[in-house]
Amino acid sequence: MRLVVAFGLVAALATMTTGALAFREARNGVLKQSQDTVIAQLRAQVGRLAPDLTYPPSRQSLRQFAVDVARAEPAATWRVLVRYEGISETSIPDDPFGALTPAVREAVDSSQATVFQRVRDGGRTSLLVGMSVAFAGPTGGIPVLSGVQVFLAVPQTGEQASVDALVTAVERAMVPALGAAVLLALFAARGVLRPVRALRRATRSIAEGHLDTRLDVNGSDELADLSHTFNETAAALEKSVAELRAMEARARRFVADVSHELRTPLAAMSAVTDVLDEEAGHLDPDTATAVRLISEETVKLARLVEDLMEVSRFDAGAAVLHLDEIDLAESIRRTLASRGWSDEVETALPGPDELRGRVDPRRLDVVVANLVGNALRHGARPVRIGLSAGVPADVSANEPAVASVIVEVTDSGPGIPADVLPYVFERFYKSDSARTRTEGSGLGLSITEENVRMHGGTIRAANRPEGGAVFTVELPLRRDESEGGGSS
């Protein structure tokens, strides 16, 4: 549209400028030809009749002289005024000869040259010509003025018609010129925008993940260079992404393989440490301490391996939801009871069957256990968990409300430092770089976030104004049946 408007404006400006120049030249040519013809005729007629004029001329002879001069135009459009020492006579009786202007009269009084002026007379344009009648001087010397002055008024009707025809022609020429400009603009816009639109489609295709998208390169102009550069960039991007994906796949496979290979020896070590724990009471204190330390570290290592296996399933897209409609409050109570936290954690849960939802029970258990365990380890008592119904925060005003469940875990500790909050869900993130040992694996909150995301929910971490950290999980309760077996 901008190209079409620009072409139209340029065409209109060019047409108007050309038309105005052509009109001016044609008008000047028409008027000049007309005035030259009139002046030549007037001079010839006056030169032919002046020798027969008696001097000093009488009023009657002046009137006849004016009539004879006016007869030089067969169409009888000339109006003539003849003056001599205050006596004025016209070719038409009682003609006021209002076309005569003081400027022309003064110019004739002060000069022997023939003067002319275009004037408005009776609502139309007329050519006013004035001249003095002179006789040749003695022996062909300087002409001698006779004192007789002749003024001629000729209406410019024909010339005005020619000028009007020129204006009409210019106006008519502008319409096809503008039409041609619009057509040229459309063709130019099509030629320019076709490769630009192709580039836009290709860019969008790459943004959607189709990295093998390429453009056809035609010609050697700037757009062709742009298409060639785009293809080179896309090829480099495809190569880099392929390498990154290969490295990522190798890393995931390595973690999965290592975790899998560690499970068997860890299972054996766990069995041995269980036996040693039972016999620790019969061992000397130093040996018992060592046995308990080995047992604790073995448990931590086993938990780390299980977390790594879970993370590798998330990364490989192999994690699957197994949905079931359960009593959410009862599920939370079972999670706390199975880990011996029922007396350590305050609860604000609805009654039996008051709040049911379709979730993956195992993954909900992991979410609750990780959040509560994190609060017990890093926060301070009392630790509290609440469950309530709500509306998802991302539902817009014009969409129907979707029921959701909100799980909130709070503690009374120092809270989470502001510089740590953006990274709490990252894997292996440590707020203290000098701290090399932790009670957990460093993957709990990351796994929690993945499980929440698989349910289509959100999780947020923040600090309470009264102190302590708060983790808020929001899970939608209405899900399609087809999603029950979908992968992450």
Short mmCIF file of C-alpha atoms in Angstrom, two decimals:
data_model
loop_
_atom_site.label_atom_id
_atom_site.label_comp_id
_atom_site.label_asym_id
_atom_site.label_seq_id
_atom_site.Cartn_x
_atom_site.Cartn_y
_atom_site.Cartn_z
CA MET A 1 0.00 0.00 0.00
CA ARG A 2 2.84 2.40 0.78
CA LEU A 3 4.42 1.69 -2.62
CA VAL A 4 1.10 2.25 -4.40
CA VAL A 5 0.51 5.53 -2.55
CA ALA A 6 4.08 6.66 -3.22
CA PHE A 7 3.83 5.83 -6.93
CA GLY A 8 0.45 7.59 -7.09
CA LEU A 9 1.80 10.73 -5.41
CA VAL A 10 4.86 10.81 -7.65
CA ALA A 11 2.71 10.28 -10.76
CA ALA A 12 0.25 12.97 -9.67
CA LEU A 13 3.05 15.42 -8.94
CA ALA A 14 4.82 14.65 -12.22
CA THR A 15 1.58 14.91 -14.21
CA MET A 16 0.55 18.15 -12.55
CA THR A 17 4.01 19.67 -13.01
CA THR A 18 4.25 18.58 -16.63
CA GLY A 19 0.69 19.69 -17.31
CA ALA A 20 1.26 23.06 -15.66
CA LEU A 21 4.43 23.68 -17.67
CA ALA A 22 2.82 22.52 -20.90
CA PHE A 23 -0.27 24.63 -20.17
CA ARG A 24 1.80 27.72 -19.46
CA GLU A 25 3.83 27.38 -22.64
CA ALA A 26 0.80 26.60 -24.78
CA ARG A 27 -1.18 29.48 -23.26
CA ASN A 28 1.67 31.93 -23.77
CA GLY A 29 2.05 30.71 -27.36
CA VAL A 30 -1.66 31.11 -28.13
CA LEU A 31 -1.86 34.55 -26.57
CA LYS A 32 1.39 35.74 -28.15
CA GLN A 33 0.32 34.62 -31.58
CA SER A 34 -3.04 36.35 -31.12
CA GLN A 35 -1.55 39.63 -29.89
CA ASP A 36 1.11 39.68 -32.61
CA THR A 37 -1.56 39.17 -35.24
CA VAL A 38 -3.81 41.89 -33.80
CA ILE A 39 -0.94 44.38 -33.47
CA ALA A 40 0.26 43.70 -37.01
CA GLN A 41 -3.26 44.14 -38.39
CA LEU A 42 -3.75 47.34 -36.41
CA ARG A 43 -0.48 48.84 -37.61
CA ALA A 44 -1.20 47.93 -41.20
CA GLN A 45 -4.71 49.38 -41.07
CA VAL A 46 -3.58 52.59 -39.37
CA GLY A 47 -0.67 52.96 -41.76
CA ARG A 48 -3.03 52.61 -44.71
CA LEU A 49 -5.68 55.04 -43.44
CA ALA A 50 -3.55 57.68 -41.71
CA PRO A 51 -2.40 59.50 -44.91
CA ASP A 52 -6.05 60.22 -45.79
CA LEU A 53 -6.75 61.81 -42.42
CA THR A 54 -7.02 65.64 -42.58
CA TYR A 55 -5.16 67.75 -40.06
CA PRO A 56 -6.22 69.05 -37.81
CA PRO A 57 -8.86 66.30 -37.82
CA SER A 58 -12.45 67.09 -37.03
CA ARG A 59 -14.70 65.05 -34.78
CA GLN A 60 -16.42 63.61 -37.85
CA SER A 61 -13.14 62.56 -39.46
CA LEU A 62 -11.97 60.98 -36.20
CA ARG A 63 -15.21 58.96 -35.95
CA GLN A 64 -14.86 57.81 -39.55
CA PHE A 65 -11.21 56.96 -38.98
CA ALA A 66 -12.21 54.79 -35.96
CA VAL A 67 -14.89 53.04 -37.99
CA ASP A 68 -12.50 52.38 -40.87
CA VAL A 69 -9.85 50.96 -38.51
CA ALA A 70 -12.43 48.64 -36.86
CA ARG A 71 -13.37 47.25 -40.30
CA ALA A 72 -9.96 45.57 -40.51
CA GLU A 73 -11.48 42.64 -38.56
CA PRO A 74 -14.14 40.88 -40.67
CA ALA A 75 -15.78 39.38 -37.56
CA ALA A 76 -16.54 42.92 -36.33
CA THR A 77 -15.11 42.20 -32.88
CA TRP A 78 -12.82 45.23 -32.80
CA ARG A 79 -13.74 48.27 -30.77
CA VAL A 80 -11.67 51.34 -31.61
CA LEU A 81 -11.15 54.61 -29.77
CA VAL A 82 -9.40 57.54 -31.50
CA ARG A 83 -8.21 60.56 -29.56
CA TYR A 84 -6.82 63.93 -30.67
CA GLU A 85 -6.16 66.83 -28.27
CA GLY A 86 -9.04 65.99 -25.93
CA ILE A 87 -11.44 64.87 -28.67
CA SER A 88 -12.42 61.17 -28.45
CA GLU A 89 -14.47 59.17 -30.91
CA THR A 90 -15.28 55.45 -31.01
CA SER A 91 -16.14 53.01 -33.75
CA ILE A 92 -19.36 52.16 -31.92
CA PRO A 93 -21.59 55.16 -31.10
CA ASP A 94 -21.79 56.06 -27.41
CA ASP A 95 -19.22 53.32 -26.48
CA PRO A 96 -17.76 54.27 -23.06
CA PHE A 97 -14.68 52.17 -23.91
CA GLY A 98 -14.23 51.07 -20.34
CA ALA A 99 -11.36 48.76 -21.32
CA LEU A 100 -8.93 51.71 -21.54
CA THR A 101 -6.67 51.79 -18.49
CA PRO A 102 -4.62 54.74 -17.21
CA ALA A 103 -1.47 52.69 -17.59
CA VAL A 104 -1.96 52.19 -21.33
CA ARG A 105 -3.01 55.81 -21.83
CA GLU A 106 0.09 57.10 -20.02
CA ALA A 107 2.35 54.69 -21.94
CA VAL A 108 0.99 55.94 -25.29
CA ASP A 109 1.39 59.57 -24.20
CA SER A 110 5.04 59.04 -23.29
CA SER A 111 6.21 56.68 -26.02
CA GLN A 112 5.97 56.12 -29.74
CA ALA A 113 5.93 52.34 -29.31
CA THR A 114 2.85 50.23 -29.61
CA VAL A 115 1.78 49.02 -26.17
CA PHE A 116 -0.66 46.32 -25.12
CA GLN A 117 -2.29 44.95 -21.99
CA ARG A 118 -4.75 42.19 -21.18
CA VAL A 119 -7.68 43.56 -19.21
CA ARG A 120 -11.04 42.45 -17.86
CA ASP A 121 -13.84 44.18 -19.74
CA GLY A 122 -17.47 43.32 -19.18
CA GLY A 123 -16.69 40.07 -17.41
CA ARG A 124 -14.37 38.76 -20.16
CA THR A 125 -10.69 39.07 -21.05
CA SER A 126 -9.79 41.54 -23.78
CA LEU A 127 -6.57 42.58 -25.44
CA LEU A 128 -6.04 46.35 -25.21
CA VAL A 129 -3.60 47.87 -27.76
CA GLY A 130 -2.55 51.53 -27.90
CA MET A 131 -0.39 53.42 -30.41
CA SER A 132 0.36 56.94 -31.63
CA VAL A 133 -0.02 57.88 -35.31
CA ALA A 134 3.21 59.29 -36.69
CA PHE A 135 4.40 60.59 -40.05
CA ALA A 136 7.81 60.12 -41.55
CA GLY A 137 10.11 63.07 -40.88
CA PRO A 138 11.83 65.15 -43.52
CA THR A 139 14.33 63.19 -45.64
CA GLY A 140 13.41 60.02 -43.76
CA GLY A 141 14.45 61.33 -40.35
CA ILE A 142 12.84 60.79 -36.96
CA PRO A 143 9.05 60.21 -37.29
CA VAL A 144 6.85 63.13 -36.29
CA LEU A 145 3.87 62.44 -34.03
CA SER A 146 0.58 63.64 -35.42
CA GLY A 147 -1.11 63.80 -32.00
CA VAL A 148 -3.64 61.19 -32.99
CA GLN A 149 -3.84 58.18 -30.66
CA VAL A 150 -5.56 54.92 -31.51
CA PHE A 151 -6.75 52.41 -28.91
CA LEU A 152 -8.10 48.98 -29.79
CA ALA A 153 -10.02 46.50 -27.55
CA VAL A 154 -10.32 42.93 -28.89
CA PRO A 155 -12.18 40.24 -26.88
CA GLN A 156 -10.10 37.08 -26.31
CA THR A 157 -13.01 34.68 -26.71
CA GLY A 158 -11.27 32.31 -29.10
CA GLU A 159 -8.07 32.33 -27.13
CA GLN A 160 -9.96 31.65 -23.90
CA ALA A 161 -11.67 28.66 -25.54
CA SER A 162 -8.26 27.32 -26.57
CA VAL A 163 -6.91 27.77 -23.04
CA ASP A 164 -9.96 26.01 -21.56
CA ALA A 165 -9.42 23.14 -24.00
CA LEU A 166 -5.82 22.87 -22.79
CA VAL A 167 -6.96 22.70 -19.16
CA THR A 168 -9.48 19.97 -20.00
CA ALA A 169 -6.83 18.01 -21.88
CA VAL A 170 -4.43 18.21 -18.93
CA GLU A 171 -7.14 17.09 -16.50
CA ARG A 172 -8.07 14.16 -18.72
CA ALA A 173 -4.44 13.15 -19.07
CA MET A 174 -4.00 12.90 -15.29
CA VAL A 175 -6.51 10.06 -14.85
CA PRO A 176 -4.79 7.54 -17.16
CA ALA A 177 -1.41 8.68 -15.84
CA LEU A 178 -2.49 7.92 -12.28
CA GLY A 179 -3.97 4.58 -13.37
CA ALA A 180 -0.73 3.66 -15.11
CA ALA A 181 1.22 4.68 -12.00
CA VAL A 182 -0.96 2.48 -9.78
CA LEU A 183 -0.48 -0.49 -12.12
CA LEU A 184 3.27 0.07 -12.15
CA ALA A 185 3.21 0.35 -8.36
CA LEU A 186 1.34 -2.95 -8.07
CA PHE A 187 3.83 -4.70 -10.33
CA ALA A 188 6.77 -3.14 -8.49
CA ALA A 189 5.28 -4.01 -5.11
CA ARG A 190 4.66 -7.57 -6.23
CA GLY A 191 8.22 -7.93 -7.45
CA VAL A 192 9.66 -6.48 -4.24
CA LEU A 193 7.32 -8.08 -1.75
CA ARG A 194 7.35 -11.61 -3.19
CA PRO A 195 10.88 -12.41 -1.94
CA VAL A 196 10.22 -10.48 1.28
CA ARG A 197 7.10 -12.55 1.96
CA ALA A 198 9.01 -15.72 1.11
CA LEU A 199 11.68 -14.65 3.60
CA ARG A 200 9.01 -14.04 6.25
CA ARG A 201 7.49 -17.49 5.68
CA ALA A 202 10.91 -19.10 5.80
CA THR A 203 11.80 -17.29 9.02
CA ARG A 204 8.54 -18.39 10.60
CA SER A 205 9.17 -21.95 9.45
CA ILE A 206 12.60 -21.96 11.07
CA ALA A 207 11.10 -20.50 14.25
CA GLU A 208 8.70 -23.47 14.28
CA GLY A 209 11.64 -25.86 14.18
CA HIS A 210 11.94 -26.61 10.44
CA LEU A 211 15.63 -25.88 10.19
CA ASP A 212 15.93 -27.37 6.69
CA THR A 213 13.96 -24.45 5.23
CA ARG A 214 15.73 -22.68 2.36
CA LEU A 215 14.92 -19.87 -0.08
CA ASP A 216 15.18 -19.91 -3.88
CA VAL A 217 17.83 -17.41 -4.98
CA ASN A 218 16.92 -15.61 -8.22
CA GLY A 219 18.84 -12.74 -9.76
CA SER A 220 21.75 -10.78 -8.34
CA ASP A 221 20.15 -7.81 -6.61
CA GLU A 222 20.06 -6.98 -2.90
CA LEU A 223 17.11 -9.27 -2.25
CA ALA A 224 18.96 -12.15 -3.88
CA ASP A 225 21.97 -11.42 -1.65
CA LEU A 226 19.64 -11.37 1.35
CA SER A 227 18.15 -14.75 0.36
CA HIS A 228 21.63 -16.20 -0.10
CA THR A 229 22.72 -14.90 3.31
CA PHE A 230 19.56 -16.32 4.87
CA ASN A 231 20.29 -19.75 3.39
CA GLU A 232 23.84 -19.66 4.71
CA THR A 233 22.62 -18.62 8.15
CA ALA A 234 19.93 -21.32 8.16
CA ALA A 235 22.47 -23.96 7.14
CA ALA A 236 24.88 -22.89 9.89
CA LEU A 237 22.03 -22.85 12.41
CA GLU A 238 20.87 -26.30 11.34
CA LYS A 239 24.38 -27.67 11.70
CA SER A 240 24.87 -26.08 15.13
CA VAL A 241 21.51 -27.30 16.41
CA ALA A 242 22.20 -30.79 15.09
CA GLU A 243 25.51 -30.84 16.93
CA LEU A 244 23.90 -29.54 20.12
CA ARG A 245 21.13 -32.11 19.90
CA ALA A 246 23.66 -34.86 19.37
CA MET A 247 25.69 -33.68 22.37
CA GLU A 248 22.53 -33.40 24.46
CA ALA A 249 21.44 -36.88 23.43
CA ARG A 250 24.85 -38.29 24.32
CA ALA A 251 24.76 -36.52 27.68
CA ARG A 252 21.28 -37.83 28.46
CA ARG A 253 22.24 -41.32 27.40
CA PHE A 254 25.39 -41.13 29.53
CA VAL A 255 23.42 -40.06 32.62
CA ALA A 256 20.81 -42.73 32.03
CA ASP A 257 23.43 -45.42 31.46
CA VAL A 258 25.45 -44.43 34.51
CA SER A 259 22.35 -44.26 36.69
CA HIS A 260 21.16 -47.63 35.44
CA GLU A 261 24.50 -49.25 35.97
CA LEU A 262 24.70 -47.87 39.52
CA ARG A 263 21.34 -49.27 40.59
CA THR A 264 22.53 -52.90 40.87
CA PRO A 265 25.62 -52.28 43.03
CA LEU A 266 23.67 -49.74 45.11
CA ALA A 267 20.95 -52.29 45.73
CA ALA A 268 23.60 -54.71 46.97
CA MET A 269 25.24 -52.02 49.09
CA SER A 270 21.87 -51.08 50.60
CA ALA A 271 21.24 -54.69 51.58
CA VAL A 272 24.66 -54.90 53.19
CA THR A 273 24.23 -51.61 55.05
CA ASP A 274 20.85 -52.76 56.35
CA VAL A 275 22.56 -55.81 57.88
CA LEU A 276 25.36 -53.68 59.26
CA ASP A 277 22.84 -51.24 60.79
CA GLU A 278 21.24 -54.13 62.66
CA GLU A 279 24.64 -55.21 64.00
CA ALA A 280 25.89 -51.67 64.75
CA GLY A 281 24.79 -51.99 68.38
CA HIS A 282 27.18 -54.88 68.92
CA LEU A 283 30.19 -53.13 67.42
CA ASP A 284 32.67 -50.86 69.08
CA PRO A 285 31.76 -47.14 68.95
CA ASP A 286 34.17 -46.15 66.18
CA THR A 287 33.13 -49.03 63.95
CA ALA A 288 29.45 -48.36 64.64
CA THR A 289 29.89 -44.69 63.68
CA ALA A 290 31.59 -45.66 60.43
CA VAL A 291 28.85 -48.17 59.64
CA ARG A 292 26.10 -45.61 60.23
CA LEU A 293 27.98 -43.06 58.06
CA ILE A 294 28.29 -45.58 55.23
CA SER A 295 24.62 -46.43 55.57
CA GLU A 296 23.55 -42.78 55.39
CA GLU A 297 25.75 -42.03 52.39
CA THR A 298 24.50 -45.14 50.63
CA VAL A 299 20.92 -44.00 51.12
CA LYS A 300 21.81 -40.55 49.74
CA LEU A 301 23.59 -42.08 46.76
CA ALA A 302 20.61 -44.33 46.04
CA ARG A 303 18.28 -41.32 46.20
CA LEU A 304 20.58 -39.37 43.86
CA VAL A 305 20.60 -42.22 41.36
CA GLU A 306 16.80 -42.43 41.44
CA ASP A 307 16.57 -38.67 40.91
CA LEU A 308 19.00 -38.84 38.00
CA MET A 309 16.95 -41.63 36.45
CA GLU A 310 13.82 -39.50 36.80
CA VAL A 311 15.54 -36.46 35.28
CA SER A 312 16.80 -38.53 32.36
CA ARG A 313 13.22 -39.71 31.70
CA PHE A 314 12.05 -36.10 31.66
CA ASP A 315 14.82 -35.10 29.25
CA ALA A 316 14.15 -38.05 26.96
CA GLY A 317 10.41 -37.31 26.88
CA ALA A 318 9.70 -40.74 28.32
CA ALA A 319 7.92 -39.58 31.47
CA VAL A 320 4.23 -40.54 31.36
CA LEU A 321 1.25 -39.46 33.42
CA HIS A 322 -1.02 -42.16 34.84
CA LEU A 323 -4.08 -40.19 35.87
CA ASP A 324 -6.61 -41.31 38.41
CA GLU A 325 -9.37 -39.47 40.25
CA ILE A 326 -8.44 -39.38 43.93
CA ASP A 327 -9.20 -37.58 47.17
CA LEU A 328 -6.40 -34.99 47.11
CA ALA A 329 -6.46 -34.24 50.84
CA GLU A 330 -6.25 -37.95 51.71
CA SER A 331 -3.34 -38.34 49.28
CA ILE A 332 -1.43 -35.56 51.07
CA ARG A 333 -2.15 -37.14 54.45
CA ARG A 334 -0.77 -40.47 53.23
CA THR A 335 2.36 -38.77 51.96
CA LEU A 336 3.02 -37.16 55.34
CA ALA A 337 2.23 -40.36 57.25
CA SER A 338 4.45 -42.57 55.12
CA ARG A 339 7.43 -40.33 55.86
CA GLY A 340 6.69 -39.82 59.53
CA TRP A 341 5.86 -36.13 59.15
CA SER A 342 2.29 -36.16 60.43
CA ASP A 343 3.32 -34.72 63.81
CA GLU A 344 5.89 -32.31 62.37
CA VAL A 345 3.75 -30.57 59.76
CA GLU A 346 0.63 -28.50 60.37
CA THR A 347 -2.15 -29.11 57.86
CA ALA A 348 -5.09 -27.11 56.54
CA LEU A 349 -6.85 -29.72 54.45
CA PRO A 350 -10.51 -30.14 53.45
CA GLY A 351 -12.58 -33.03 54.71
CA PRO A 352 -12.89 -36.45 53.06
CA ASP A 353 -14.06 -36.32 49.42
CA GLU A 354 -14.53 -32.54 49.53
CA LEU A 355 -11.84 -31.95 46.94
CA ARG A 356 -11.18 -34.61 44.34
CA GLY A 357 -9.08 -34.34 41.22
CA ARG A 358 -7.74 -36.31 38.32
CA VAL A 359 -3.96 -36.48 38.85
CA ASP A 360 -1.07 -38.93 38.83
CA PRO A 361 -0.98 -40.12 42.49
CA ARG A 362 2.71 -41.09 42.41
CA ARG A 363 3.81 -37.77 40.98
CA LEU A 364 1.59 -35.80 43.37
CA ASP A 365 3.25 -37.74 46.20
CA VAL A 366 6.67 -36.71 44.85
CA VAL A 367 5.61 -33.06 44.62
CA VAL A 368 4.30 -32.92 48.17
CA ALA A 369 7.21 -34.91 49.63
CA ASN A 370 9.85 -32.74 47.93
CA LEU A 371 8.26 -29.46 49.00
CA VAL A 372 7.64 -30.52 52.60
CA GLY A 373 11.06 -32.16 52.89
CA ASN A 374 12.70 -29.02 51.50
CA ALA A 375 10.83 -26.88 54.08
CA LEU A 376 11.86 -29.18 56.95
CA ARG A 377 15.52 -29.25 55.89
CA HIS A 378 16.11 -25.61 54.94
CA GLY A 379 13.34 -23.75 56.78
CA ALA A 380 12.20 -23.68 60.39
CA ARG A 381 9.20 -25.04 62.16
CA PRO A 382 6.31 -24.73 62.13
CA VAL A 383 5.95 -26.05 58.58
CA ARG A 384 2.43 -25.86 57.20
CA ILE A 385 0.73 -27.35 54.13
CA GLY A 386 -2.63 -26.14 52.82
CA LEU A 387 -4.99 -27.37 50.10
CA SER A 388 -7.77 -25.33 48.51
CA ALA A 389 -9.75 -24.94 45.29
CA GLY A 390 -9.16 -21.97 43.02
CA VAL A 391 -8.99 -20.64 39.47
CA PRO A 392 -5.78 -20.82 37.41
CA ALA A 393 -3.96 -17.50 37.25
CA ASP A 394 -3.44 -17.69 33.47
CA VAL A 395 -7.17 -17.80 32.56
CA SER A 396 -8.12 -14.64 30.65
CA ALA A 397 -11.27 -12.65 31.34
CA ASN A 398 -13.07 -13.82 28.18
CA GLU A 399 -12.39 -17.54 28.77
CA PRO A 400 -14.48 -19.77 31.00
CA ALA A 401 -13.02 -20.38 34.45
CA VAL A 402 -11.26 -23.72 34.88
CA ALA A 403 -11.33 -25.27 38.35
CA SER A 404 -7.93 -25.83 39.89
CA VAL A 405 -6.39 -27.02 43.12
CA ILE A 406 -3.81 -24.99 45.04
CA VAL A 407 -1.24 -26.63 47.28
CA GLU A 408 0.71 -24.23 49.49
CA VAL A 409 3.72 -25.18 51.63
CA THR A 410 5.12 -22.60 54.04
CA ASP A 411 7.81 -22.55 56.70
CA SER A 412 8.95 -20.11 59.37
CA GLY A 413 12.64 -19.93 58.46
CA PRO A 414 14.73 -17.02 57.14
CA GLY A 415 13.22 -17.31 53.66
CA ILE A 416 14.95 -17.49 50.30
CA PRO A 417 17.52 -14.81 49.44
CA ALA A 418 16.30 -12.48 46.68
CA ASP A 419 19.23 -13.36 44.42
CA VAL A 420 18.44 -17.07 44.78
CA LEU A 421 14.69 -16.94 44.06
CA PRO A 422 15.02 -16.97 40.23
CA TYR A 423 17.16 -20.14 40.37
CA VAL A 424 15.52 -22.32 43.03
CA PHE A 425 14.14 -24.73 40.44
CA GLU A 426 17.41 -25.16 38.53
CA ARG A 427 19.21 -28.46 38.76
CA PHE A 428 22.08 -28.67 41.26
CA TYR A 429 21.85 -24.93 41.98
CA LYS A 430 23.64 -23.90 45.19
CA SER A 431 23.00 -20.56 46.81
CA ASP A 432 26.38 -20.86 48.54
CA SER A 433 29.14 -21.72 46.08
CA ALA A 434 31.39 -22.78 48.97
CA ARG A 435 28.87 -25.39 50.11
CA THR A 436 29.84 -28.67 48.49
CA ARG A 437 27.71 -31.04 50.56
CA THR A 438 23.93 -30.99 50.99
CA GLU A 439 21.45 -33.31 52.58
CA GLY A 440 19.53 -33.63 49.30
CA SER A 441 20.52 -34.39 45.75
CA GLY A 442 19.94 -30.84 44.47
CA LEU A 443 17.35 -32.18 42.03
CA GLY A 444 14.23 -32.26 44.21
CA LEU A 445 12.76 -28.89 43.29
CA SER A 446 13.65 -29.39 39.62
CA ILE A 447 11.83 -32.74 39.59
CA THR A 448 8.92 -31.13 41.42
CA GLU A 449 8.63 -28.44 38.74
CA GLU A 450 8.70 -31.05 35.95
CA ASN A 451 5.94 -33.08 37.63
CA VAL A 452 3.79 -29.98 38.08
CA ARG A 453 4.36 -28.97 34.46
CA MET A 454 3.34 -32.44 33.26
CA HIS A 455 -0.01 -31.88 34.96
CA GLY A 456 -0.37 -28.57 33.13
CA GLY A 457 0.11 -26.60 36.32
CA THR A 458 2.47 -23.98 37.69
CA ILE A 459 4.73 -23.67 40.73
CA ARG A 460 6.01 -20.48 42.31
CA ALA A 461 8.48 -19.72 45.07
CA ALA A 462 8.32 -16.57 47.18
CA ASN A 463 8.90 -15.16 50.67
CA ARG A 464 6.13 -14.36 53.12
CA PRO A 465 5.97 -10.84 54.56
CA GLU A 466 5.96 -12.27 58.09
CA GLY A 467 9.01 -14.40 57.31
CA GLY A 468 9.67 -17.78 55.80
CA ALA A 469 9.39 -19.24 52.32
CA VAL A 470 6.20 -20.25 50.53
CA PHE A 471 5.87 -22.62 47.58
CA THR A 472 2.57 -22.49 45.70
CA VAL A 473 1.51 -25.25 43.31
CA GLU A 474 -1.53 -24.75 41.07
CA LEU A 475 -2.89 -27.79 39.22
CA PRO A 476 -5.88 -27.82 36.86
CA LEU A 477 -8.57 -30.34 37.79
CA ARG A 478 -10.31 -30.56 34.40
CA ARG A 479 -8.23 -32.52 31.91
CA ASP A 480 -9.18 -34.47 28.78
CA GLU A 481 -9.22 -38.23 29.07
CA SER A 482 -6.88 -38.42 26.08
CA GLU A 483 -4.16 -36.78 28.12
CA GLY A 484 -4.05 -39.58 30.63
CA GLY A 485 -1.26 -41.40 28.83
CA GLY A 486 0.52 -38.50 27.15
CA SER A 487 4.24 -37.96 27.49
CA SER A 488 5.88 -34.81 28.73
#
